[in-house]
Short mmCIF file of C-alpha atoms in Angstrom, two decimals:
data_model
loop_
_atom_site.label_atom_id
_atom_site.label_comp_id
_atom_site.label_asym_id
_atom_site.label_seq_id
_atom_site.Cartn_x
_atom_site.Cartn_y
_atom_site.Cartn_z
CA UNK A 1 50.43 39.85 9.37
CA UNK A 2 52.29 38.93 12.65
CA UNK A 3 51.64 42.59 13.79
CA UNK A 4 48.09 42.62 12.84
CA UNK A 5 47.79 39.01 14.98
CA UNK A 6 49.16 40.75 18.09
CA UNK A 7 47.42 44.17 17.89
CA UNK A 8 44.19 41.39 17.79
CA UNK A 9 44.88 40.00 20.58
CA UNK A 10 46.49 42.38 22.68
CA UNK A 11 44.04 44.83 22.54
CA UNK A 12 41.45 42.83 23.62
CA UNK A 13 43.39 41.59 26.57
CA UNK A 14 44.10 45.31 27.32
CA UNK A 15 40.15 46.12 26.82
CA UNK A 16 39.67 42.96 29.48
CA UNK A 17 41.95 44.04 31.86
CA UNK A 18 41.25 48.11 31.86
CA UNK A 19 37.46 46.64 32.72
CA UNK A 20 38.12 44.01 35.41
CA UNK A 21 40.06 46.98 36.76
CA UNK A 22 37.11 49.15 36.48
CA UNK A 23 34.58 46.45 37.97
CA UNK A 24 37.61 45.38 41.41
CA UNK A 25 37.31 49.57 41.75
CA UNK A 26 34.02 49.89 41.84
CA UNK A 27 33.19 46.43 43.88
CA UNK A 28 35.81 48.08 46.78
CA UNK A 29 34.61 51.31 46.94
CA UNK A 30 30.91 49.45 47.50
CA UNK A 31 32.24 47.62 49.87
CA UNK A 32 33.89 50.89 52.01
CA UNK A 33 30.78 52.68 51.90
CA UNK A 34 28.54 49.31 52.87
CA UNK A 35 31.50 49.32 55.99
CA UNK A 36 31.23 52.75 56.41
CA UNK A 37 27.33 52.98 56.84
CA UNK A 38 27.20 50.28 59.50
CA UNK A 39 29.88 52.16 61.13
CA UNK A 40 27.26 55.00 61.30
CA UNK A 41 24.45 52.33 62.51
CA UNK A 42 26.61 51.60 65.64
CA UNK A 43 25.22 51.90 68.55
CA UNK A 44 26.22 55.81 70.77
CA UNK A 45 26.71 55.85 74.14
CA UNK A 46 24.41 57.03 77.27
CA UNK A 47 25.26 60.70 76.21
CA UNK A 48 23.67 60.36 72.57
CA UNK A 49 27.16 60.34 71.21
CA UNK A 50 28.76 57.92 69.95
CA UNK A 51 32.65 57.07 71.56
CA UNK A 52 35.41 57.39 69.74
CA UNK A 53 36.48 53.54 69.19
CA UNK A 54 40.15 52.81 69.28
CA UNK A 55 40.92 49.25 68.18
CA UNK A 56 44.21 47.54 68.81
CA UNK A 57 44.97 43.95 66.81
CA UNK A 58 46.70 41.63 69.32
CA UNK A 59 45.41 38.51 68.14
CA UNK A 60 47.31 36.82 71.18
CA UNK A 61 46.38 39.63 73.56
CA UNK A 62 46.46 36.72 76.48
CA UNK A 63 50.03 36.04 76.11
CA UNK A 64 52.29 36.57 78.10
CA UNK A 65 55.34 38.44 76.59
CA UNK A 66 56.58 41.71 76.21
CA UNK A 67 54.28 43.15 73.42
CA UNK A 68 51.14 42.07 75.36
CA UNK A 69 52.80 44.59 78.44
CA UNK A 70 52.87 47.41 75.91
CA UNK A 71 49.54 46.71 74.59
CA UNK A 72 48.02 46.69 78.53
CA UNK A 73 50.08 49.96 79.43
CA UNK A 74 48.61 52.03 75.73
CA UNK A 75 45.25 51.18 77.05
CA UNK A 76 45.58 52.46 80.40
CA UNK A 77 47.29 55.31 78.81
CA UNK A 78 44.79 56.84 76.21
CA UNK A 79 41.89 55.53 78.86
CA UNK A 80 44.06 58.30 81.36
CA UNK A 81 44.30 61.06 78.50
CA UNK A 82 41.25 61.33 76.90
CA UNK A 83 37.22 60.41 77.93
CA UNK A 84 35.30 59.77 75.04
CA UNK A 85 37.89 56.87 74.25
CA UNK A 86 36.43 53.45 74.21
CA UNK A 87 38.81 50.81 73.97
CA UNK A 88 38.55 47.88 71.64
CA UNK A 89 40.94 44.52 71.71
CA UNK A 90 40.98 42.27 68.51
CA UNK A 91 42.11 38.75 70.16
CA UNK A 92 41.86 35.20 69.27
CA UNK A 93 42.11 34.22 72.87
CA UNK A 94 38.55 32.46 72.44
CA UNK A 95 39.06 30.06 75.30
CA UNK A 96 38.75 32.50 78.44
CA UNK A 97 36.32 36.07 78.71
CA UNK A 98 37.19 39.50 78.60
CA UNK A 99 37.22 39.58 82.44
CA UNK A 100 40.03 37.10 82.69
CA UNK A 101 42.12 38.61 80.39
CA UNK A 102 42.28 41.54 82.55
CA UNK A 103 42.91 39.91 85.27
CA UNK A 104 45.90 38.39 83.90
CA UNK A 105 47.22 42.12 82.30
CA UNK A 106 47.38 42.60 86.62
CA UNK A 107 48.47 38.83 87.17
CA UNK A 108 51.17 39.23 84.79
CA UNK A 109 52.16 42.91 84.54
CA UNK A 110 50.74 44.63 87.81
CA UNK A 111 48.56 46.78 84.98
CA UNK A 112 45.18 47.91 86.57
CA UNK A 113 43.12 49.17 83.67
CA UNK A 114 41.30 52.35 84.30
CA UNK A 115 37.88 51.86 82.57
CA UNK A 116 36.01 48.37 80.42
CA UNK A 117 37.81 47.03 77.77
CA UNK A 118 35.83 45.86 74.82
CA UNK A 119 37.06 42.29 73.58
CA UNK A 120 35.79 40.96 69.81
CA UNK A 121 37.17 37.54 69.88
CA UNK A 122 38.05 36.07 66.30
CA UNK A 123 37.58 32.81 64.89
CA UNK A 124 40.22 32.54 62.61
CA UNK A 125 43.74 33.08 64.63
CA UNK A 126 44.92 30.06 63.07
CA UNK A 127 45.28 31.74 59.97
CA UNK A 128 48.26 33.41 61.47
CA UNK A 129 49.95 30.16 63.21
CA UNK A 130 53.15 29.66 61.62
CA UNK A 131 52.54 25.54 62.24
CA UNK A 132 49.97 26.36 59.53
CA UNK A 133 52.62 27.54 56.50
CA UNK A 134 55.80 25.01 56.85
CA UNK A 135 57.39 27.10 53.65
CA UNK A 136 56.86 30.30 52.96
CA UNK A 137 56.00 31.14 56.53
CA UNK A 138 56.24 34.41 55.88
CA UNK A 139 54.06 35.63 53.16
CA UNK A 140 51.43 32.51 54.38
CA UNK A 141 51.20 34.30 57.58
CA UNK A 142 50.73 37.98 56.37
CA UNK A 143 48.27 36.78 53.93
CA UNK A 144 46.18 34.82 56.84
CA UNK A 145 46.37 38.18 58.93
CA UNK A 146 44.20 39.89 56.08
CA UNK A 147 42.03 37.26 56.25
CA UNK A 148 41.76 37.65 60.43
CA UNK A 149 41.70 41.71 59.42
CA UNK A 150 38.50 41.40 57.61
CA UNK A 151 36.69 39.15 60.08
CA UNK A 152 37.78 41.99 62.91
CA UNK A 153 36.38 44.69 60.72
CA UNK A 154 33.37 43.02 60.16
CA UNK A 155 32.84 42.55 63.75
CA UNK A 156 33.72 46.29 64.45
CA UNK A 157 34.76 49.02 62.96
CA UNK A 158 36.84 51.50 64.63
CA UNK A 159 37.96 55.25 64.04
CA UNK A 160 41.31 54.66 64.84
CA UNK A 161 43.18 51.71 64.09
CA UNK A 162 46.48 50.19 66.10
CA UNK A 163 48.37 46.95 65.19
CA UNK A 164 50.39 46.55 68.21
CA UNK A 165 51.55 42.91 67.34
CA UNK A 166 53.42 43.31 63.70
CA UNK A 167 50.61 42.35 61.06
CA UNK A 168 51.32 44.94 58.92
CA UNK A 169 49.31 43.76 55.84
CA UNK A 170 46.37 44.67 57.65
CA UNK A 171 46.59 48.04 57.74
CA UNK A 172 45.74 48.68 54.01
CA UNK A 173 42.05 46.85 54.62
CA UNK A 174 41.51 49.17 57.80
CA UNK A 175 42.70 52.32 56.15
CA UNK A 176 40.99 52.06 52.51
CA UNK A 177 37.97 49.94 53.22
CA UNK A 178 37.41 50.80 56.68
CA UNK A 179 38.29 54.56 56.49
CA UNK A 180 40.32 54.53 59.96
CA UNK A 181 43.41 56.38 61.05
CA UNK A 182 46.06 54.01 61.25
CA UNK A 183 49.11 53.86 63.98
CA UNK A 184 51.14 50.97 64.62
CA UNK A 185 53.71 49.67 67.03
CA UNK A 186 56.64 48.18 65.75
CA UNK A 187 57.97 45.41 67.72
CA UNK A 188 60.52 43.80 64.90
CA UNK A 189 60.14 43.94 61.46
CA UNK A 190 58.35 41.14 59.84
CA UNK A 191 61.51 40.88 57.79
CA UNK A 192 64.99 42.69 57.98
CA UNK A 193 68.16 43.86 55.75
CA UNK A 194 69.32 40.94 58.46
CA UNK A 195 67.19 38.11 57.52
CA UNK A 196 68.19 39.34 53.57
CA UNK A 197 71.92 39.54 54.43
CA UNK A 198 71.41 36.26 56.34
CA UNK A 199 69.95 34.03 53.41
CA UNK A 200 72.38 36.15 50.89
CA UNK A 201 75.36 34.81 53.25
CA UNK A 202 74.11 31.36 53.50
CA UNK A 203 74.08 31.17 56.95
CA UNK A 204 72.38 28.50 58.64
CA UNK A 205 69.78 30.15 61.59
CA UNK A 206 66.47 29.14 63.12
CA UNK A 207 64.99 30.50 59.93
CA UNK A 208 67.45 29.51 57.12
CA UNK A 209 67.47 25.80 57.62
CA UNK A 210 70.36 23.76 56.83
CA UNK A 211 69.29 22.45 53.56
CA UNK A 212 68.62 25.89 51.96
CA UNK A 213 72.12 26.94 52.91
CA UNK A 214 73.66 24.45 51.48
CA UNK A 215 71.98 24.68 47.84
CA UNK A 216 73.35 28.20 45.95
CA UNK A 217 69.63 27.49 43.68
CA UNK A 218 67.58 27.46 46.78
CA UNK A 219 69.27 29.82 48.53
CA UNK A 220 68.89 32.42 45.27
CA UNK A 221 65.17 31.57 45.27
CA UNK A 222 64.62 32.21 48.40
CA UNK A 223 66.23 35.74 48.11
CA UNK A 224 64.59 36.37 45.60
CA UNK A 225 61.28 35.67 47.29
CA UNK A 226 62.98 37.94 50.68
CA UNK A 227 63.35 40.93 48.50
CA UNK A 228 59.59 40.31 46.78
CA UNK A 229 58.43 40.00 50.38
CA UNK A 230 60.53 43.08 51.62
CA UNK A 231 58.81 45.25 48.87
CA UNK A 232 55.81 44.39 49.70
CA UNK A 233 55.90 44.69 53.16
CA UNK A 234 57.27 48.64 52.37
CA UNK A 235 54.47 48.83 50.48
CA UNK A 236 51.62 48.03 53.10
CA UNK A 237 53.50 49.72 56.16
CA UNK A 238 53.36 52.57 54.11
CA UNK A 239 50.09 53.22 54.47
CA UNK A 240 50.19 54.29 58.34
CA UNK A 241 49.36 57.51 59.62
CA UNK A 242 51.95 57.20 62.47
CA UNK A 243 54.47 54.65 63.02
CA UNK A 244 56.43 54.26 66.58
CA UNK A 245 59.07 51.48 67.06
CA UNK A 246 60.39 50.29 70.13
CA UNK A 247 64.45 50.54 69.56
CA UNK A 248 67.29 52.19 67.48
CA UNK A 249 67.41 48.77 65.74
CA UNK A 250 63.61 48.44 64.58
CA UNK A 251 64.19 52.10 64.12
CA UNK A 252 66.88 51.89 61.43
CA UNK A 253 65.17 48.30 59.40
CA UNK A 254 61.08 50.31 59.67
CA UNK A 255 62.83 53.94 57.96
CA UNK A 256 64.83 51.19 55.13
CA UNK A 257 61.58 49.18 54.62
CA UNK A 258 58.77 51.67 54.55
CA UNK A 259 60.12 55.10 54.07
CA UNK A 260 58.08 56.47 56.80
CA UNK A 261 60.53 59.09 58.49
CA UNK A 262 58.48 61.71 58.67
CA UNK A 263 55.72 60.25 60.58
CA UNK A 264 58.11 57.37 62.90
CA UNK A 265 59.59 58.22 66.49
CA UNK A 266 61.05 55.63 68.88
CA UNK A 267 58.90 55.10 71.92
CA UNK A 268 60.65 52.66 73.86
CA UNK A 269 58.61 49.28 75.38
CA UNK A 270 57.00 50.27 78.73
CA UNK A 271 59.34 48.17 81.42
CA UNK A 272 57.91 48.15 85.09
CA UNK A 273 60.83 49.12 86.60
CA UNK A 274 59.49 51.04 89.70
CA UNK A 275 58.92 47.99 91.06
CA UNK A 276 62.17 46.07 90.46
CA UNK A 277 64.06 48.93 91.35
CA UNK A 278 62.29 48.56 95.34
CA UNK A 279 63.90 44.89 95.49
CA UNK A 280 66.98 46.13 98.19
CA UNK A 281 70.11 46.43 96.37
CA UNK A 282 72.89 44.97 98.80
CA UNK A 283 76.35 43.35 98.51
CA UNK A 284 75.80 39.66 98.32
CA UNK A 285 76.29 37.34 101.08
CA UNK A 286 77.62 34.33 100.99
CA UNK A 287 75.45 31.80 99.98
CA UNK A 288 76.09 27.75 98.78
CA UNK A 289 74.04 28.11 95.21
CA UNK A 290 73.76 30.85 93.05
CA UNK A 291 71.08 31.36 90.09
CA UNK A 292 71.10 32.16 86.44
CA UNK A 293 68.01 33.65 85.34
CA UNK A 294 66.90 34.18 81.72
CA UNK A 295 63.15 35.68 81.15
CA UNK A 296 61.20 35.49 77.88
CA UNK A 297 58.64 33.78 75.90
CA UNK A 298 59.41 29.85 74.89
CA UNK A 299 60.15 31.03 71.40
CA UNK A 300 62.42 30.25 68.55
CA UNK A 301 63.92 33.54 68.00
CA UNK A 302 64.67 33.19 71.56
CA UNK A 303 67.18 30.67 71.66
CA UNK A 304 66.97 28.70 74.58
CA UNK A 305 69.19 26.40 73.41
CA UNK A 306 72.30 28.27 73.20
CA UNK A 307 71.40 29.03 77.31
CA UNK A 308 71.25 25.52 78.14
CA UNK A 309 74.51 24.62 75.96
CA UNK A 310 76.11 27.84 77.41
CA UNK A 311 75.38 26.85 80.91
CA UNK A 312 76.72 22.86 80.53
CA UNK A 313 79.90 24.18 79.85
CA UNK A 314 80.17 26.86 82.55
CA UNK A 315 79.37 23.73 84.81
CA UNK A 316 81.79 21.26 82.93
CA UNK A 317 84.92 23.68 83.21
CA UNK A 318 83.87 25.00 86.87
CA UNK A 319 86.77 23.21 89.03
CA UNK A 320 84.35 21.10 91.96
CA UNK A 321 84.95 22.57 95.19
CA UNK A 322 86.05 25.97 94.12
CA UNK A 323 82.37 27.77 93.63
CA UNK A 324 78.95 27.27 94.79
CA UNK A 325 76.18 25.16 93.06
CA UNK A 326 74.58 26.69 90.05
CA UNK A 327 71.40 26.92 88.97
CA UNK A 328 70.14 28.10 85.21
CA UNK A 329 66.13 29.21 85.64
CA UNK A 330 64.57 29.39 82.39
CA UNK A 331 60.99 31.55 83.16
CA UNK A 332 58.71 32.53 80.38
CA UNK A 333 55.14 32.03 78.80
CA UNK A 334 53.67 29.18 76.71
CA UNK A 335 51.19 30.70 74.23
CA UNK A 336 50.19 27.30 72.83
CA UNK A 337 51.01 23.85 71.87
CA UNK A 338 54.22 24.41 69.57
CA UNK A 339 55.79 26.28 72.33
CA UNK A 340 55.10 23.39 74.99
CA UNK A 341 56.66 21.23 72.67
CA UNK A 342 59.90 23.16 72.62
CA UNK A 343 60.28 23.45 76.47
CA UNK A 344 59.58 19.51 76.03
CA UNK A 345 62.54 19.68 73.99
CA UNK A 346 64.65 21.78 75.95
CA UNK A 347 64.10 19.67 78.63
CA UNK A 348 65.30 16.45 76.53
CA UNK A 349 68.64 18.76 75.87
CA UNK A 350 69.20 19.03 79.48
CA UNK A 351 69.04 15.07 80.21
CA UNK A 352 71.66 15.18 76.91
CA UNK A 353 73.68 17.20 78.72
CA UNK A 354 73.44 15.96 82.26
CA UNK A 355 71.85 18.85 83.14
CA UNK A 356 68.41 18.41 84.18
CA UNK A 357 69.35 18.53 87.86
CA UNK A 358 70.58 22.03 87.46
CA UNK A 359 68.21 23.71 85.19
CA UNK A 360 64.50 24.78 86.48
CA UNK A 361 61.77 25.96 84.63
CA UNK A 362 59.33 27.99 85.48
CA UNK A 363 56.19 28.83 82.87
CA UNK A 364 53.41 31.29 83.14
CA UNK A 365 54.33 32.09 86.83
CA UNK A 366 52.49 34.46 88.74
CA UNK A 367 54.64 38.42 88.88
CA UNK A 368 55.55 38.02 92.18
CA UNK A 369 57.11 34.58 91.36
CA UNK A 370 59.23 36.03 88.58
CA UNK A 371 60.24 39.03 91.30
CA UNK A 372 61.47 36.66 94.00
CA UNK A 373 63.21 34.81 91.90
CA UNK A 374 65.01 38.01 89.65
CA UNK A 375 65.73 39.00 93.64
CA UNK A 376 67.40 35.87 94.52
CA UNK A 377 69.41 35.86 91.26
CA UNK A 378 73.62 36.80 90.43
CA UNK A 379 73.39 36.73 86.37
CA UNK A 380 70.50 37.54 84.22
CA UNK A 381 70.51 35.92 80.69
CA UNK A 382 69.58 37.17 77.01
CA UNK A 383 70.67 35.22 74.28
CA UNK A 384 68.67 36.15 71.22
CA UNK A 385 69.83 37.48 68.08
CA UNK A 386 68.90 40.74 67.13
CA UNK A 387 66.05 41.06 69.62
CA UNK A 388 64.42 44.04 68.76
CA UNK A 389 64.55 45.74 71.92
CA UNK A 390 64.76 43.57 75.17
CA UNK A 391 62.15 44.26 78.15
CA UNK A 392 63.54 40.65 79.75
CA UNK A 393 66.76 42.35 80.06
CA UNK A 394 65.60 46.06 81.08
CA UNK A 395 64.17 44.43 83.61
CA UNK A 396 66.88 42.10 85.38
CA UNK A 397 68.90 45.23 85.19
CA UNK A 398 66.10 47.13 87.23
CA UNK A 399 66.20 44.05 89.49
CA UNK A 400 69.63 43.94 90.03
CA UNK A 401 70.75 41.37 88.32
CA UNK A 402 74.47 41.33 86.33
CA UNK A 403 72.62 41.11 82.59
CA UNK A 404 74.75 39.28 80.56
CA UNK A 405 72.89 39.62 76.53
CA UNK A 406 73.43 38.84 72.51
CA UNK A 407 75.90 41.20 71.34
CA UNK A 408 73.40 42.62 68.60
CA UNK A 409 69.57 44.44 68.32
CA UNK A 410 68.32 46.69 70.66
CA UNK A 411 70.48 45.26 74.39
CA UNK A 412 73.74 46.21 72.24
CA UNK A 413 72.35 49.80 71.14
CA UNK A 414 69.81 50.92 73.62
CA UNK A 415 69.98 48.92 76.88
CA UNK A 416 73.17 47.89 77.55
CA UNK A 417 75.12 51.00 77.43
CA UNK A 418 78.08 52.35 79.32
CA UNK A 419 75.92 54.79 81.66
CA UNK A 420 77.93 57.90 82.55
CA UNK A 421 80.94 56.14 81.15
CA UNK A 422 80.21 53.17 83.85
CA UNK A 423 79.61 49.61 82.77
CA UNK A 424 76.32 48.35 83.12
CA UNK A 425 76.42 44.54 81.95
CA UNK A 426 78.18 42.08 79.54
CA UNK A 427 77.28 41.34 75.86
CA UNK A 428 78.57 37.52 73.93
CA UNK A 429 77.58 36.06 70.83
CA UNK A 430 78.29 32.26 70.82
CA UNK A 431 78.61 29.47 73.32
CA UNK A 432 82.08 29.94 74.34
CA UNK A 433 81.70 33.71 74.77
CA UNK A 434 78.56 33.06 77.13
CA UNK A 435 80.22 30.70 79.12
CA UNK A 436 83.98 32.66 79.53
CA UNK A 437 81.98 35.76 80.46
CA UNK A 438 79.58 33.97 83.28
CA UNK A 439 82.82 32.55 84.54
CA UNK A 440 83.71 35.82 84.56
CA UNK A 441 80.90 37.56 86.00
CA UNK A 442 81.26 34.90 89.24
CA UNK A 443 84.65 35.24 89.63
CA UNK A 444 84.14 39.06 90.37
CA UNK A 445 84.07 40.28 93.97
CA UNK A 446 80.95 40.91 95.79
CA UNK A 447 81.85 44.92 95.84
CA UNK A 448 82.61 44.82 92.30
CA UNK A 449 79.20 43.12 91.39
CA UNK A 450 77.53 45.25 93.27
CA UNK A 451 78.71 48.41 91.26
CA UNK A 452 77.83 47.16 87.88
CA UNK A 453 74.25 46.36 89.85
CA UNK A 454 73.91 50.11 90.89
CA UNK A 455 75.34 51.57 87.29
CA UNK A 456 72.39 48.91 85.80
CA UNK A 457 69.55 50.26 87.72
CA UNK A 458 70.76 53.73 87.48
CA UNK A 459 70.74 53.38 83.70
CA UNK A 460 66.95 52.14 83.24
CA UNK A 461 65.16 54.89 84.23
CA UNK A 462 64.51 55.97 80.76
CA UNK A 463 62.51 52.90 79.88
CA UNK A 464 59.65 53.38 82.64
CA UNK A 465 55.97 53.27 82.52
CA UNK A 466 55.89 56.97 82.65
CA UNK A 467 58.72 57.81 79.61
CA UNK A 468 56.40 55.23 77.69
CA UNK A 469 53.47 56.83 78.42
CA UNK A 470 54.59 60.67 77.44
CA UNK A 471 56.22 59.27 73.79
CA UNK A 472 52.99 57.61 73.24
CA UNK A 473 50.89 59.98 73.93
CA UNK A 474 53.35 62.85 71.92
CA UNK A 475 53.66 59.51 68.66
CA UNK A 476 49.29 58.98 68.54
CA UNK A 477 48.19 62.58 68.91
CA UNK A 478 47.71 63.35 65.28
CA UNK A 479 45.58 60.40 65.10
CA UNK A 480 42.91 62.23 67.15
CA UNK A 481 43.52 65.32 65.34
#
């Protein structure tokens, strides 16, 4: 009786679900051919045919950070390589044009773009704002990026798709509904064996807040819901065609993840270092202040804090008399409101600290700005953890700066190397260690400074324009196979 119950309603159910199946199939392949016709309806170019359309998704193309530089330097280098390329820019940017977004790529990163860019300006970035998803950041993110996906694809459809900013749960709607060859640029994994060992560990971070940590029930849960989000997030990067990442570190968490070894090669970030490296590289004179520079976006992950903290106590053990002044300049890019809010708050932490005299910031400068000032400066400062790669540091190493970085990511693995069995710069972890080793770094002699300057600059030569350009180029040639 019981059996013949659940055979009666199972197969039903079964019946139900093999057809709602049948009907989702059906609706998506309707929708890729609907896509793929008014791909065919596009408008061709002066020649009668039409131009191969590359897109890239930056939704915060105007930003001014690392991955934007990379983004600017792939366009000018397919635009350099091949003709019938026309270049296509997903952004949210929606408050400026086309035209001054270029200008800034110059402003910013001394990038001249070869040929027009074409700019399809969404409507829903917020989707993607972290402010918008208080818990489970994460997975409310990646599932607003689809979202943002299918209003891009609707607005254009490319042949060849590139997510150069990290949404990988995009990809799938580009490659199966809008029948593109995918690539991507990894510029750190949307989740880690870190952030898993982290929340496994109960360690309290940026992104494990205190009151997770200390609950073993919400600290299982939220594993739990890592490792759900970690298979999924295999499952969608999957999907590319060709994957490049930008360090040993991404490198090793992108081949656990998403099993993509056959088709994923490191290209390393394009760094401008040509024109750091023609700042004169001289022993220092004497001089009655010296600076601290640290370069890089006014982010979380970035942990300005830990600089500012670092830097109070360097000044609170530094005997009065004995050195010159010091100055800690913090220079990087505000790419909206959340981010002014947390210099706001950085600068409250220097008036905490009796500080505020002694630190400077400096946001959205102009590139010569941040030259003069990586010129001027002794020590330059890094102090997040596990930063994928590290173009901030790459380049006050080109500048000729003593880099002093988190012990951890890409500036332990690829940047800060011995070069030639020389040293190049100094690695710490915590407070204490920052502090000891910038007392350390100033208490060196000029001559001996100046060495670990030359091994630096020596060292960086691998992470120029033109290395990036030749792995890129070598990574995204099957793509226009």
């Amino acid at each position: 009786c019981c059996f013949r119950l659940l055979c009666s309603l199972l197969l039903p159910a079964l019946f139900l679900s093999g057809v709602l199946c049948l009907c989702l199939v059906v609706l998506l392949w309707g929708v890729r051919l609907w896509i793929q016709r008014k791909k065919q309806l596009s408008s061709a170019g002066r020649d009668g045919k039409r131009p191969l359309l590359v897109a890239f998704f930056h939704p915060y193309c105007n930003a001014g950070g690392g991955g934007e530089r990379v983004l600017w330097c792939a366009i000018r280098t397919l635009q350099k390589k091949y003709r019938n390329v026309t270049c296509v820019v997903y952004t949210g940017d929606r408050d400026t044009t086309g035209e001054e977004i270029v200008e800034g790529a110059f402003r910013r990163f001394n990038i001249r773009l070869l040929h027009p860019v074409k700019f399809v300006f969404l409507e829903k970035r917020f989707l993607v704002e972290a402010s918008l998803y208080p818990h489970f950041t994460l997975l409310g993110q990646s599932l607003g990026s689809v979202f943002l996906g299918w209003e891009a694809l609707l607005k254009c459809v490319p042949d060849i798709y590139i997510d150069s900013m990290g949404y990988a749960f995009t990809i799938p709607l580009f490659k199966y509904l809008g029948g593109c060859r995918i690539g991507c640029y990894v510029h750190y994994p949307t989740i880690s064996t870190d952030m898993l060992s982290v929340v496994r560990n109960q360690d309290t971070r940026f992104n494990n807040a205190a009151f997770i940590t200390s609950s073993p029930l919400f600290s299982k849960f939220k594993l739990v819901y890592y490792y759900f989000f970690a298979f999924m997030y295999g499952l969608v990067g999957s999907c590319s065609d060709v994957v490049m990442v930008n360090s040993s570190w991404t490198l090793n968490h992108i081949l656990s993840l998403w099993k993509t070894g056959a088709c994923t090669s490191v290209v390393y970030p394009p760094c401008d270092v040509q024109t750091f490296l023609d700042i004169p590289l001289e022993v220092e004179k004497s001089t009655s202040e010296y600076s601290i520079v640290s370069v890089g976006q006014f982010r979380p992950e970035k942990d300005h804090p830990l600089q500012i903290r670092a830097f109070a106590r360097l000044l609170k053990e530094k005997r009065v008399g004995q050195q010159p002044s010091l100055k800690l300049i913090l220079i990087g890019g505000c790419r909206n409101q959340q981010d002014e809010e947390r210099v706001n708050n950085l600068k409250r932490l220097c008036e905490e600290l009796g500080v505020s005299d002694d630190v400077i910031f400096r946001i959205n400068i102009p590139f010569e700005e941040l030259k003069r000032h990586l010129a001027e400066a002794t020590i330059g400062l890094h102090t997040m953890w596990n930063e994928h790669f590290g173009i901030g540091v790459v380049e006050c190493m080109a500048a000729g700066t003593v880099i002093l970085a988190h012990n951890s990511g890409g500036p332990k693995l690829d940047i800060v190397v011995p070069h030639e069995g020389h040293v190049t710069g100094f690695l710490a972890e915590d407070e204490d260690s920052y502090a000891e080793t910038m007392a350390c770094i100033f208490s060196l002699s000029p001559e001996k400074r100046l060495e670990i300057r030359e091994n630096a600059r020596r060292s960086v030569h691998r992470f120029s324009d033109q290395h990036f350009e030749d792995t890129f180029l070598l990574s995204v040639e099957p793509l226009f196979k």
